Amino acid sequence: MDRTYANQDGQQMTFGIAFHMRLGFPSVGEFEAWRQQILIEQRARLEPLPRFSERFDPFDEDLLTDLVVEGVSTLEEALDELRQVGHEIAADDIREWRPGVDDEGNPGVHLLEARKLGRDSRVAALLDHLRVNPSPSLLRVDRVSLHDHADIVASGAFRDYDTYCEYRLPLIFAGTSAKEFGGAGHVSFFGVEDMEPVALFVDFRPGAVEMHEPDAQDAAVRSLHERFAGYGPTGASGTVRGR
């Protein structure tokens, strides 16, 4: 999928990997219970799936992962250490930080960037994060809406492949926790960016999760239309096409 948007300065930015999450629940009570589930705990439910470990590695939870800088004890030292290895972060971009020690007593600093979530974040925090969208240059959020008090839709696109990898598991975690409360639906990703084709479709129903990863060039147009129906800033059905 290739979708172009105008930023605040009127310049054009292309976001190449679309996402669409649609989940429905039997009642408002189940929906509210789902919102309180801890995202990271869902990984244990997904690991038994065929090829899960091949598709995802531990760093695919980047949105939920704190940075740990070893051998330093202050924020300034941690930022300087990151700068030296080519990872530039301004102090204003750090939401929280704390000194700590590892199991062997060595010092270190834990950092949480402003555009990321805490390790123990719940589904509600992910939905709020998408609404606020602290990284508009990397993530385009078209819609986060609730219908009939028990039907959630979230859609948007990632500008590059790294951002897609950062968000895909947290979104899949949200869908996985939904099935524990009678929720059903899907989380879908499709597009091409950084020369990496993406077609990942995850379906949820009570008691089951199914993952499909077809060839992005061969993904059926009908299937894409069904998965991304209503995609886009205006809520109208968007045109879905492969590159």
Coordinates of C-alpha atoms in Angstrom, one line a residue:
M1 CA 0.0 0.0 0.0
D2 CA 1.3 3.4 -0.9
R3 CA -0.4 6.3 0.8
T4 CA 0.7 10.0 0.9
Y5 CA -0.2 12.6 3.4
A6 CA 0.5 16.3 3.9
N7 CA 2.3 17.3 7.0
Q8 CA 1.7 20.5 8.9
D9 CA 4.0 22.5 6.6
G10 CA 2.2 21.3 3.5
Q11 CA 5.1 19.0 2.4
Q12 CA 4.3 15.5 1.3
M13 CA 5.4 12.5 3.4
T14 CA 4.9 8.9 2.3
F15 CA 3.9 6.3 4.7
G16 CA 4.3 2.9 3.2
I17 CA 3.1 0.2 5.6
A18 CA -0.6 0.4 6.7
F19 CA -2.1 -1.1 9.8
H20 CA -5.7 -1.7 10.6
M21 CA -7.1 -3.2 13.9
R22 CA -10.8 -4.0 14.2
L23 CA -12.0 -5.9 17.3
G24 CA -15.6 -6.5 18.5
F25 CA -16.7 -7.6 22.0
P26 CA -19.9 -9.2 23.3
S27 CA -20.5 -6.4 25.8
V28 CA -19.2 -3.2 27.3
G29 CA -18.0 -5.2 30.3
E30 CA -15.8 -7.4 28.3
F31 CA -14.4 -4.4 26.4
E32 CA -13.5 -2.6 29.6
A33 CA -11.9 -5.8 31.0
W34 CA -9.8 -6.0 27.8
R35 CA -8.6 -2.4 28.2
Q36 CA -7.0 -3.3 31.5
Q37 CA -4.9 -6.2 30.2
I38 CA -1.1 -6.0 30.3
L39 CA 0.3 -6.1 26.8
I40 CA 3.6 -7.9 27.4
E41 CA 1.9 -10.8 29.2
Q42 CA 0.3 -11.9 25.9
R43 CA 3.7 -13.0 24.4
A44 CA 3.5 -16.3 26.4
R45 CA 0.1 -17.0 24.6
L46 CA 1.6 -16.4 21.2
E47 CA 4.9 -18.3 21.5
P48 CA 3.4 -21.7 20.9
L49 CA 2.1 -20.6 17.5
P50 CA 3.9 -22.2 14.5
R51 CA 6.9 -20.1 13.3
F52 CA 6.3 -17.4 15.9
S53 CA 10.0 -17.4 17.0
E54 CA 11.0 -17.2 13.3
R55 CA 8.8 -14.2 12.6
F56 CA 9.5 -12.2 15.8
D57 CA 12.5 -11.7 18.0
P58 CA 12.6 -10.2 21.6
F59 CA 13.4 -6.7 20.2
D60 CA 10.1 -6.6 18.2
E61 CA 8.5 -5.2 21.4
D62 CA 10.4 -2.0 21.0
L63 CA 7.5 0.2 21.8
L64 CA 7.4 -1.5 25.2
T65 CA 11.2 -1.7 25.8
D66 CA 13.2 0.6 28.0
L67 CA 16.7 1.5 27.0
V68 CA 19.4 0.3 29.4
V69 CA 22.8 2.0 29.3
E70 CA 25.4 0.0 31.3
G71 CA 28.4 1.4 33.2
V72 CA 26.9 4.9 33.8
S73 CA 24.9 6.3 36.7
T74 CA 23.5 9.7 35.5
L75 CA 21.2 10.8 32.7
E76 CA 23.9 13.0 31.2
E77 CA 26.4 10.0 31.1
A78 CA 23.8 7.8 29.6
L79 CA 22.9 10.2 26.8
D80 CA 26.6 10.8 26.1
E81 CA 27.2 7.1 25.9
L82 CA 24.4 6.7 23.4
R83 CA 25.6 9.6 21.4
Q84 CA 29.0 8.0 21.0
V85 CA 27.5 4.9 19.5
G86 CA 25.4 7.0 17.1
H87 CA 22.1 6.9 18.9
E88 CA 21.3 10.6 19.5
I89 CA 18.5 11.3 22.1
A90 CA 17.9 14.7 23.6
A91 CA 17.2 15.1 27.3
D92 CA 13.7 16.5 26.4
D93 CA 12.9 13.2 24.7
I94 CA 13.3 11.2 27.9
R95 CA 10.0 10.8 29.8
E96 CA 11.5 8.9 32.7
W97 CA 14.9 7.7 33.8
R98 CA 16.3 5.9 36.9
P99 CA 19.7 4.6 38.0
G100 CA 20.0 0.9 38.8
V101 CA 22.3 -2.1 39.1
D102 CA 22.4 -5.4 37.4
D103 CA 22.6 -8.8 39.1
E104 CA 26.3 -8.4 39.6
G105 CA 26.1 -5.0 41.1
N106 CA 27.2 -3.0 38.0
P107 CA 25.7 0.4 37.6
G108 CA 23.4 1.3 34.7
V109 CA 20.7 3.8 33.7
H110 CA 17.2 2.8 32.5
L111 CA 15.6 5.3 30.0
L112 CA 12.1 5.6 28.7
E113 CA 11.7 7.8 25.7
A114 CA 8.7 10.1 25.5
R115 CA 7.2 8.4 22.5
K116 CA 7.3 4.9 24.0
L117 CA 5.3 3.0 26.6
G118 CA 6.4 1.5 29.9
R119 CA 7.1 -2.2 30.0
D120 CA 4.0 -3.0 32.1
S121 CA 1.6 -0.9 29.9
R122 CA -2.0 -2.0 29.5
V123 CA -4.1 -2.0 26.4
A124 CA -5.7 1.3 27.4
A125 CA -2.2 2.9 27.4
L126 CA -1.6 1.7 23.8
L127 CA -4.9 3.2 22.6
D128 CA -4.1 6.5 24.3
H129 CA -0.7 6.4 22.8
L130 CA -2.1 6.1 19.3
R131 CA -4.6 8.9 19.9
V132 CA -1.8 11.3 21.1
N133 CA 0.7 10.0 18.5
P134 CA 4.0 11.3 19.9
S135 CA 5.9 10.3 16.7
P136 CA 4.0 11.8 13.7
S137 CA 7.1 11.8 11.5
L138 CA 7.2 8.0 11.8
L139 CA 3.6 7.0 12.5
R140 CA 0.4 8.3 10.9
V141 CA -2.8 7.6 12.9
D142 CA -5.9 8.1 10.9
R143 CA -8.4 6.8 13.4
V144 CA -8.9 5.4 16.9
S145 CA -12.6 5.0 17.4
L146 CA -15.2 3.1 19.4
H147 CA -18.5 2.0 17.9
D148 CA -21.5 0.8 19.9
H149 CA -19.4 0.8 23.1
A150 CA -17.8 -2.5 22.3
D151 CA -16.3 -2.3 18.8
I152 CA -12.8 -0.7 18.5
V153 CA -11.2 0.4 15.2
A154 CA -7.7 1.8 14.9
S155 CA -5.9 2.5 11.6
G156 CA -2.9 4.3 10.2
A157 CA 0.4 3.7 8.6
F158 CA 4.1 3.5 9.4
R159 CA 6.7 5.5 7.5
D160 CA 9.4 2.9 7.6
Y161 CA 10.1 -0.8 8.2
D162 CA 11.8 -0.2 11.6
T163 CA 8.7 1.7 13.0
Y164 CA 6.5 -1.2 11.7
C165 CA 8.7 -3.6 13.7
E166 CA 8.4 -1.4 16.8
Y167 CA 4.6 -1.4 16.8
R168 CA 3.5 -4.7 15.2
L169 CA 3.8 -6.9 18.3
P170 CA 2.2 -4.5 20.7
L171 CA -0.8 -4.3 18.3
I172 CA -0.9 -8.0 18.0
F173 CA -0.7 -8.3 21.8
A174 CA -3.8 -6.2 22.1
G175 CA -5.7 -8.4 19.8
T176 CA -4.4 -11.6 21.6
S177 CA -5.7 -10.3 24.9
A178 CA -9.1 -9.5 23.3
K179 CA -9.9 -13.2 22.6
E180 CA -9.7 -13.9 26.4
F181 CA -12.9 -11.8 26.7
G182 CA -14.9 -13.0 23.8
G183 CA -13.4 -10.5 21.4
A184 CA -12.9 -11.3 17.8
G185 CA -11.4 -9.5 14.8
H186 CA -8.1 -8.9 13.2
V187 CA -4.9 -6.8 13.1
S188 CA -3.5 -6.4 9.5
F189 CA -0.4 -4.9 8.1
F190 CA 0.4 -4.4 4.4
G191 CA 2.8 -2.4 2.3
V192 CA 6.4 -2.0 1.1
E193 CA 9.0 0.3 2.7
D194 CA 12.8 0.2 2.9
M195 CA 12.7 -2.4 0.1
E196 CA 10.9 -4.7 2.6
P197 CA 7.5 -6.1 1.5
V198 CA 5.0 -6.7 4.3
A199 CA 1.8 -8.7 4.4
L200 CA 1.0 -9.9 7.9
F201 CA -2.6 -10.8 8.8
V202 CA -3.5 -11.9 12.3
D203 CA -7.0 -13.1 13.1
F204 CA -8.5 -13.5 16.5
R205 CA -11.5 -15.3 17.8
P206 CA -12.4 -16.7 21.2
G207 CA -9.8 -19.2 22.1
A208 CA -7.7 -19.0 18.9
V209 CA -5.1 -16.8 17.1
E210 CA -4.2 -17.4 13.4
M211 CA -1.3 -15.7 11.6
H212 CA -0.9 -15.5 7.8
E213 CA 2.0 -14.1 6.0
P214 CA 1.3 -14.3 2.3
D215 CA 3.6 -13.0 -0.4
A216 CA 2.9 -9.3 -0.5
Q217 CA 2.9 -9.2 -4.3
D218 CA 0.3 -12.0 -4.4
A219 CA -2.1 -10.8 -1.7
A220 CA -5.6 -10.9 -3.1
V221 CA -7.1 -7.5 -3.7
R222 CA -10.4 -8.7 -2.3
S223 CA -8.8 -9.8 0.9
L224 CA -7.0 -6.5 1.2
H225 CA -10.2 -4.6 0.7
E226 CA -12.0 -6.6 3.3
R227 CA -9.2 -6.1 5.9
F228 CA -8.7 -2.4 5.2
A229 CA -12.3 -1.3 4.4
G230 CA -12.9 2.1 5.8
Y231 CA -9.1 2.8 6.0
G232 CA -8.2 6.4 5.7
P233 CA -8.4 9.8 7.4
T234 CA -12.0 10.5 6.2
G235 CA -13.4 7.1 7.1
A236 CA -14.2 6.4 3.4
S237 CA -13.1 3.2 1.9
G238 CA -9.6 3.7 0.6
T239 CA -7.9 2.2 -2.5
V240 CA -5.6 -0.6 -1.6
R241 CA -2.9 -1.6 -4.1
G242 CA 0.5 -3.3 -4.1
R243 CA 3.6 -1.6 -5.5

